[in-house]
XYZ file of C-alpha atoms in Angstrom:
526
model
C 27.627 -33.007 -2.979
C 25.181 -35.467 -1.452
C 23.932 -38.095 -3.848
C 20.420 -37.530 -5.138
C 20.143 -33.826 -4.397
C 18.314 -32.028 -7.203
C 20.215 -29.378 -9.181
C 18.134 -26.333 -10.113
C 18.295 -24.905 -13.643
C 20.503 -21.823 -14.100
C 19.146 -19.691 -16.939
C 19.404 -16.189 -18.325
C 16.323 -14.011 -18.021
C 15.636 -14.463 -21.742
C 16.005 -18.258 -21.485
C 13.683 -18.386 -18.450
C 10.948 -16.509 -20.303
C 11.359 -18.670 -23.426
C 11.385 -21.889 -21.386
C 8.509 -21.354 -18.951
C 6.161 -18.668 -20.243
C 3.335 -19.444 -22.654
C 0.319 -17.568 -23.962
C -2.710 -17.703 -21.680
C -0.725 -18.540 -18.536
C -1.730 -17.162 -15.125
C 1.321 -15.377 -13.781
C 2.211 -13.599 -10.540
C 5.098 -11.217 -9.994
C 6.705 -10.491 -6.632
C 7.842 -7.270 -5.032
C 6.522 -4.050 -3.547
C 6.031 -0.476 -4.688
C 9.311 1.110 -5.797
C 11.112 -2.065 -6.833
C 11.657 -3.710 -3.451
C 12.061 -7.489 -3.931
C 11.126 -7.092 -7.601
C 12.582 -9.324 -10.395
C 13.364 -6.509 -12.822
C 15.651 -8.508 -15.140
C 12.972 -11.097 -15.873
C 10.339 -8.404 -16.357
C 12.529 -6.680 -18.965
C 12.952 -9.984 -20.821
C 9.212 -10.563 -20.667
C 8.534 -7.202 -22.259
C 10.881 -8.084 -25.124
C 9.040 -11.379 -25.687
C 5.722 -9.548 -25.699
C 6.904 -6.959 -28.212
C 8.209 -9.756 -30.429
C 4.743 -11.302 -30.422
C 5.855 -14.548 -28.759
C 3.449 -14.175 -25.816
C -0.178 -13.115 -25.567
C -3.179 -13.099 -23.260
C -1.440 -13.520 -19.903
C -3.595 -13.481 -16.779
C -1.622 -11.414 -14.275
C -2.109 -11.110 -10.520
C -0.069 -9.035 -8.067
C -0.654 -7.724 -4.558
C 1.693 -4.747 -4.451
C 2.026 -2.711 -7.616
C 5.720 -2.444 -8.459
C 6.856 0.455 -10.595
C 8.657 3.763 -10.841
C 5.895 5.745 -12.583
C 7.951 5.259 -15.739
C 9.435 2.241 -17.486
C 10.349 -0.226 -14.739
C 8.398 -2.774 -12.722
C 4.979 -3.794 -13.938
C 5.181 -1.094 -16.608
C 7.021 -3.750 -18.646
C 3.635 -5.447 -19.096
C 2.239 -2.454 -20.995
C 2.476 -4.190 -24.360
C -0.642 -4.410 -26.490
C -2.017 -7.971 -26.455
C 0.369 -9.249 -23.769
C -2.272 -9.288 -21.021
C -5.851 -10.533 -21.135
C -6.693 -9.975 -17.442
C -4.870 -8.060 -14.712
C -5.841 -8.311 -11.033
C -3.830 -5.920 -8.874
C -3.801 -4.358 -5.443
C -2.162 -1.060 -6.368
C -1.748 0.529 -9.784
C -0.364 3.972 -9.015
C 3.298 3.293 -9.839
C 2.519 1.177 -12.911
C 1.167 4.132 -14.828
C 1.699 2.651 -18.293
C -0.230 -0.461 -17.309
C -2.959 1.716 -15.786
C -3.251 3.755 -18.956
C -3.780 0.570 -20.969
C -6.419 -0.546 -18.468
C -8.357 2.670 -19.031
C -8.195 1.998 -22.782
C -9.800 -1.428 -22.207
C -6.754 -3.262 -23.523
C -7.501 -6.016 -20.969
C -9.940 -6.737 -18.164
C -8.621 -4.882 -15.123
C -9.586 -5.471 -11.490
C -8.499 -3.759 -8.283
C -8.763 -5.757 -5.044
C -7.380 -5.029 -1.565
C -3.646 -5.633 -1.421
C -3.887 -7.671 1.767
C -6.583 -9.925 0.330
C -4.461 -10.768 -2.720
C -1.399 -11.436 -0.541
C -3.414 -13.775 1.675
C -5.059 -15.377 -1.364
C -1.687 -16.782 -2.481
C -1.578 -18.698 0.785
C -5.065 -20.116 0.196
C -4.077 -21.191 -3.315
C -0.989 -22.911 -1.931
C -3.078 -24.841 0.617
C -5.686 -25.813 -1.995
C -8.412 -23.996 -0.093
C -11.354 -22.456 -1.964
C -10.472 -18.830 -1.329
C -10.779 -16.077 1.278
C -13.955 -15.284 3.190
C -13.563 -11.914 4.891
C -15.186 -8.628 5.865
C -12.427 -6.674 4.093
C -13.905 -4.678 1.244
C -17.531 -4.630 2.372
C -19.357 -1.462 1.299
C -16.338 -0.203 -0.653
C -15.937 -0.227 -4.432
C -14.756 -3.849 -4.126
C -18.197 -4.989 -2.921
C -20.112 -6.506 -5.890
C -23.116 -4.378 -4.883
C -20.987 -1.301 -5.624
C -18.401 -1.919 -8.374
C -17.028 -5.388 -7.637
C -13.462 -4.126 -7.991
C -13.886 -3.699 -11.740
C -11.599 -1.005 -13.133
C -12.844 -0.831 -16.724
C -15.581 -1.860 -19.121
C -13.636 -4.935 -20.196
C -13.814 -6.185 -16.589
C -17.502 -5.365 -16.362
C -18.024 -7.411 -19.514
C -15.895 -10.267 -18.123
C -17.935 -10.510 -14.906
C -17.595 -10.716 -11.136
C -14.575 -12.128 -9.332
C -15.859 -11.204 -5.839
C -18.978 -12.717 -4.292
C -21.210 -11.525 -1.455
C -22.090 -14.259 1.036
C -23.811 -14.530 4.407
C -22.218 -16.603 7.168
C -23.922 -16.945 10.566
C -26.075 -13.957 9.782
C -23.139 -11.722 8.841
C -22.250 -10.416 5.398
C -18.868 -11.438 4.041
C -17.010 -11.140 0.760
C -15.651 -14.267 -0.861
C -12.567 -14.011 -3.065
C -12.225 -17.338 -4.955
C -8.846 -19.009 -5.397
C -7.451 -19.934 -8.809
C -4.340 -21.839 -9.968
C -1.046 -20.011 -10.555
C 0.924 -21.255 -13.560
C 4.096 -19.190 -13.115
C 5.524 -17.267 -10.150
C 8.352 -14.815 -10.828
C 10.018 -13.667 -7.612
C 13.338 -12.477 -6.236
C 15.869 -13.433 -3.574
C 19.415 -12.470 -2.632
C 21.392 -15.714 -2.970
C 20.500 -19.164 -4.288
C 22.551 -22.321 -3.993
C 22.843 -25.002 -6.658
C 19.769 -26.759 -5.268
C 17.565 -23.673 -5.449
C 17.549 -22.794 -1.756
C 17.224 -19.020 -1.490
C 18.001 -16.383 1.122
C 16.587 -12.873 1.458
C 19.175 -11.235 3.693
C 19.873 -8.202 1.483
C 16.230 -7.510 0.710
C 14.445 -4.616 2.377
C 11.172 -6.573 2.453
C 10.108 -10.200 2.030
C 6.823 -9.360 0.286
C 4.858 -12.438 -0.884
C 7.757 -14.458 -2.287
C 7.295 -17.575 -0.167
C 3.527 -17.898 -0.586
C 3.693 -17.051 -4.288
C 6.215 -19.846 -4.803
C 4.097 -22.272 -2.805
C 0.978 -21.276 -4.743
C 2.600 -21.869 -8.126
C 4.336 -25.099 -7.103
C 1.186 -26.593 -5.588
C -0.836 -25.537 -8.639
C 1.493 -27.624 -10.782
C 3.160 -24.476 -12.079
C 6.722 -23.183 -12.257
C 8.751 -20.886 -10.003
C 11.489 -18.629 -11.393
C 13.710 -16.750 -8.942
C 15.957 -13.813 -9.778
C 19.039 -13.616 -7.530
C 22.203 -11.612 -7.093
C 24.487 -14.645 -7.020
C 24.495 -18.454 -7.017
C 26.641 -20.192 -4.403
C 27.714 -23.776 -3.770
C 25.171 -26.251 -2.493
C 25.163 -26.520 1.283
C 27.023 -23.237 1.821
C 23.999 -21.181 2.881
C 23.119 -20.770 6.549
C 19.898 -22.767 6.968
C 18.614 -20.110 9.367
C 18.661 -17.593 6.514
C 17.005 -19.785 3.880
C 13.465 -18.465 3.515
C 12.640 -20.224 0.240
C 13.546 -23.915 -0.029
C 14.781 -25.358 -3.298
C 11.915 -27.845 -3.476
C 9.728 -24.956 -4.689
C 12.168 -23.551 -7.256
C 12.420 -24.565 -10.927
C 14.916 -22.040 -12.279
C 17.290 -19.367 -11.045
C 18.300 -16.242 -12.971
C 21.374 -14.251 -11.953
C 20.735 -10.563 -12.648
C 23.033 -7.668 -13.349
C 23.345 -5.149 -10.546
C 21.283 -2.552 -12.450
C 18.362 -4.996 -12.485
C 18.825 -6.090 -8.885
C 18.609 -2.826 -6.950
C 17.316 -3.026 -3.400
C 14.712 -0.481 -4.480
C 14.322 1.724 -7.527
C 15.809 4.511 -5.432
C 18.726 2.696 -3.756
C 21.210 0.150 -5.050
C 21.833 -1.240 -1.573
C 21.461 0.050 1.974
C 22.220 -2.531 4.706
C 20.138 -0.535 7.180
C 17.029 -1.344 5.096
C 17.605 -5.083 5.417
C 18.477 -5.040 9.101
C 22.095 -6.025 8.508
C 23.379 -2.853 10.131
C 21.984 -0.068 12.248
C 22.879 3.549 11.746
C 22.719 6.297 14.361
C 19.536 8.236 13.930
C 19.520 11.807 15.086
C 16.080 13.307 15.465
C 14.480 13.790 12.103
C 14.891 17.310 10.819
C 11.926 19.304 12.104
C 9.350 20.197 9.491
C 9.151 23.903 8.653
C 5.953 25.630 9.655
C 3.514 24.904 6.843
C 0.147 23.311 6.236
C 1.886 19.926 6.311
C 3.304 20.536 9.771
C -0.020 21.866 11.036
C -1.794 18.721 9.865
C 0.915 16.420 11.227
C 0.906 18.162 14.618
C -2.854 17.908 15.015
C -2.814 14.284 13.871
C 0.011 13.396 16.284
C -2.208 14.530 19.157
C -4.183 11.315 18.554
C -1.232 9.099 19.489
C -1.314 7.008 22.648
C 1.674 5.492 24.502
C 3.229 2.526 22.677
C 0.779 2.958 19.807
C 1.221 0.412 17.015
C 0.881 2.672 14.016
C 0.659 2.671 10.244
C 1.525 5.797 8.289
C 0.275 6.194 4.750
C 2.473 7.704 2.074
C 2.495 11.459 1.543
C 0.935 13.831 4.069
C 0.745 11.242 6.924
C 4.541 10.754 6.767
C 4.851 14.092 8.563
C 3.477 12.497 11.747
C 6.775 10.624 12.185
C 8.748 13.863 11.910
C 6.549 15.593 14.479
C 6.722 12.601 16.831
C 10.521 12.627 16.624
C 10.697 16.374 17.208
C 8.456 16.046 20.256
C 10.406 13.077 21.649
C 7.621 10.505 21.226
C 10.052 7.615 20.884
C 7.766 4.777 21.959
C 5.496 4.886 18.923
C 5.930 1.638 16.942
C 5.746 2.294 13.220
C 4.793 -0.524 10.882
C 4.406 -0.892 7.114
C 1.910 -3.090 5.321
C 4.693 -4.890 3.474
C 6.034 -6.233 6.774
C 8.357 -3.830 8.627
C 7.920 -3.541 12.389
C 9.753 -0.713 14.141
C 12.404 1.583 12.755
C 11.739 4.591 10.574
C 9.817 3.971 7.341
C 11.515 5.309 4.216
C 9.751 7.537 1.721
C 10.023 8.504 -1.916
C 11.578 5.882 -4.190
C 12.398 3.738 -1.118
C 8.832 3.639 0.221
C 8.162 0.296 1.898
C 11.618 -0.145 3.365
C 12.505 0.992 6.888
C 15.780 2.098 8.455
C 16.809 0.300 11.657
C 13.849 -2.056 11.347
C 13.284 -4.331 14.348
C 11.591 -7.139 12.440
C 10.635 -7.949 8.855
C 7.542 -10.097 8.317
C 6.149 -11.333 5.047
C 3.195 -9.395 3.697
C 0.373 -11.924 4.310
C 1.387 -12.229 7.962
C 1.409 -8.458 8.437
C -2.063 -8.203 6.941
C -3.306 -10.960 9.263
C -2.269 -8.666 12.107
C -3.862 -5.625 10.493
C -7.133 -7.390 9.628
C -7.471 -8.568 13.217
C -7.403 -4.948 14.491
C -3.787 -5.067 15.630
C -3.225 -1.433 14.680
C -3.973 1.113 17.398
C -4.113 3.985 14.941
C -3.630 4.545 11.233
C -2.789 7.902 9.692
C -3.909 7.852 6.074
C -4.267 10.278 3.207
C -7.337 12.405 2.551
C -7.600 12.755 -1.199
C -11.374 13.124 -1.449
C -14.087 13.022 1.228
C -17.867 13.310 1.153
C -20.808 14.073 3.435
C -21.189 10.409 4.446
C -17.584 10.328 5.649
C -16.488 8.182 2.703
C -12.920 8.529 1.440
C -11.608 8.046 -2.098
C -7.911 7.460 -2.743
C -8.213 4.931 -5.552
C -9.657 6.548 -8.681
C -9.694 10.070 -10.087
C -11.207 10.644 -13.506
C -9.331 8.637 -16.147
C -6.541 7.698 -13.737
C -6.623 4.448 -11.750
C -4.458 4.519 -8.639
C -5.838 1.519 -6.824
C -6.544 0.913 -3.164
C -3.339 -0.886 -2.197
C -3.495 -1.797 1.501
C -5.762 1.169 2.273
C -8.953 -0.887 2.689
C -7.374 -3.495 4.969
C -5.820 -0.765 7.106
C -8.694 1.716 7.242
C -11.408 -0.849 7.934
C -9.564 -2.529 10.778
C -7.428 -0.010 12.694
C -8.837 0.827 16.133
C -8.799 4.499 15.117
C -8.303 6.184 11.735
C -7.025 9.708 11.250
C -7.265 11.028 7.693
C -4.738 13.742 6.899
C -4.802 16.154 4.018
C -5.117 19.748 2.911
C -8.598 21.233 2.656
C -8.244 22.009 -1.038
C -5.799 20.847 -3.706
C -3.868 22.423 -6.534
C -1.901 25.547 -5.714
C -2.942 26.041 -2.072
C -0.705 28.543 -0.269
C -0.877 29.329 3.437
C 1.037 31.269 6.049
C 1.142 31.322 9.835
C 1.434 34.790 11.332
C 1.297 35.550 15.064
C -0.263 32.196 15.815
C -2.961 32.488 13.159
C -3.427 30.693 9.851
C -3.925 32.716 6.692
C -5.026 31.372 3.313
C -2.879 33.237 0.788
C -4.193 31.378 -2.235
C -6.962 28.817 -2.281
C -6.488 25.486 -4.001
C -8.134 25.021 -7.386
C -9.975 21.826 -6.487
C -12.342 21.049 -3.647
C -11.589 17.837 -1.776
C -14.700 17.813 0.419
C -17.344 16.904 -2.131
C -20.990 15.863 -2.104
C -20.127 12.326 -3.217
C -16.713 10.753 -3.721
C -15.900 9.346 -7.123
C -15.112 5.937 -5.646
C -15.625 4.542 -2.135
C -12.281 3.311 -0.807
C -13.416 3.793 2.802
C -17.041 3.502 3.860
C -18.216 5.918 6.529
C -21.419 3.966 7.212
C -19.416 0.771 7.782
C -17.193 2.577 10.293
C -20.193 4.000 12.168
C -21.871 0.604 12.521
C -18.663 -0.880 13.890
C -18.016 1.948 16.321
C -14.705 2.970 14.750
C -13.470 6.456 15.722
C -12.655 8.483 12.600
C -11.150 11.976 12.369
C -10.476 14.099 9.290
C -7.620 16.533 9.913
C -6.868 19.467 7.609
C -4.783 22.583 8.101
C -7.835 24.739 8.826
C -10.452 22.409 10.303
C -10.964 19.065 11.996
C -14.042 16.919 11.367
C -15.329 13.838 13.158
C -17.516 11.042 11.831
C -20.628 10.676 13.990
C -23.799 8.561 13.637
C -25.548 11.717 12.405
C -22.891 12.475 9.791
C -19.684 14.476 9.425
C -19.391 17.058 12.208
C -17.154 20.120 12.227
C -15.250 19.999 15.523
C -12.339 22.445 15.351
C -11.327 25.527 13.365
C -7.849 26.989 13.096
C -7.264 30.448 14.596
C -7.473 33.128 11.915
C -9.845 31.141 9.702
C -13.201 32.560 8.596
C -15.749 29.713 9.020
C -17.886 30.788 6.087
C -15.317 31.950 3.527
C -12.504 29.524 4.290
C -14.472 26.413 5.231
C -18.148 26.251 4.265
C -17.688 28.013 0.929
C -14.882 25.591 0.041
C -17.052 22.487 0.600
C -19.781 20.910 -1.503
C -21.790 19.809 1.542
C -22.797 21.367 4.845
C -21.359 19.586 7.888
C -23.073 19.198 11.236
C -22.192 22.201 13.395
C -22.765 22.043 17.146
C -19.938 22.849 19.518
C -16.989 24.061 17.459
C -13.733 24.879 19.251
C -10.424 26.395 18.175
C -7.606 24.076 17.207
C -4.912 23.924 19.889
C -2.915 27.187 19.607
C 0.356 25.296 20.189
C -0.031 23.835 16.704
C 0.550 27.260 15.159
C 3.542 28.309 17.236
C 7.245 27.719 16.750
C 9.036 25.458 19.222
C 7.893 22.257 20.876
C 4.235 21.605 21.638
C 4.844 19.447 24.707
C 3.183 16.401 23.157
C 5.430 14.000 25.059
C 3.894 15.031 28.366
C 0.383 15.103 26.896
C 0.559 11.625 25.354
C 1.927 10.093 28.560
C -0.559 11.754 30.904
């Protein structure tokens, strides 16, 4: 060992929490969605300390909400009195934490995932914060809701400011010091140098560590194994030991690649597996929507697919032989096939893995040709809500960054929700049972996407359902296409809470409702 090289502390998860955590600290936790790059062992130890009453009033900030809709991830923070303030990008998988937020157990804020990821970088560089257009005219705008999730946040006050720069409105997200960063890596050496080679994503680990270190705080890293100093390939070290204060070696059960997979080398780019064409989707409302949405692809389109209904676009593209579409994920994957379910965020046969702030730089600068996103609730102004429904807070995640900045946005979803049943017979769509809830409402519960903002910036926006296609125009939402077999009054207008603009309505392409290939490959490359 070279003389003078610093040796990092090796602690158990319990020792790390007892050594570095204190009541009132501002803490950030790394990872994405379903446990990717998430320090689960340290989170479990933190929950135990909270339940024992040794910690209180933490100020928590995270970009990507890690959880399994149950006990793991940020759900460990759902201990009464443990948190005073929580600022998060996505809350949907941390349901226990979200339930406490709705009970006003702490002041809860929801900001765009990309903004929070980039904010860590500003904190690290000792800059005042982020000045950006992202979030204007959505619920994050202080003129709307200011990103406040609950009454406790409304009582605590604004954390987003509206400013004017060179005659243009911007939102300012102020920086603040980070006292403790809890992140994850694959291997660490005795000096704290860390590699990420078995991780499916890189998330915000580097910038979170820099933010805490440069704030005078502490950095704790959970790893799979500690190796001898100097034995790591310098080309694989993505987190230098100069940022790291302590390393925790976790058991395998607390160091899964995701909450759905212990380890898949294809997710981390270590191996490639042969990919046959994805299994074609059966004829259903999902396939109808995905087929119509896929008609909006252009050659070599750089694309983002939201979770849920939009994932079907990849299956249709594969079935039709559209192999030159480049799929990306907000957490940093470029190329490959994005995973779903409990592996969402990872990608098989990925071509490149970027860290999250860098990916959002690309997104915010209009690098995406097209984004296919979910349609949970839509209104007559073309606004979309995917972030809040009654007493449940889901959060915006990367939705605002993506939807505001993609060159084109295609919203995908069924016309109604809750028990909808359809059938395709002889090339015509039949509604066997209507959904219980209307999704096209007079006014959305929360504005996650602003139709008026899109119109002013000339952004093309389509809303694709199984029975109708709408387009956002300067005059409002216009009905453009109707599926064959659909009654315009009974199946469309009577199932909406507003009346769309109706001018020249055409039938949806009949190929959408037929078995076999549509011929999209030839169409897209014409």
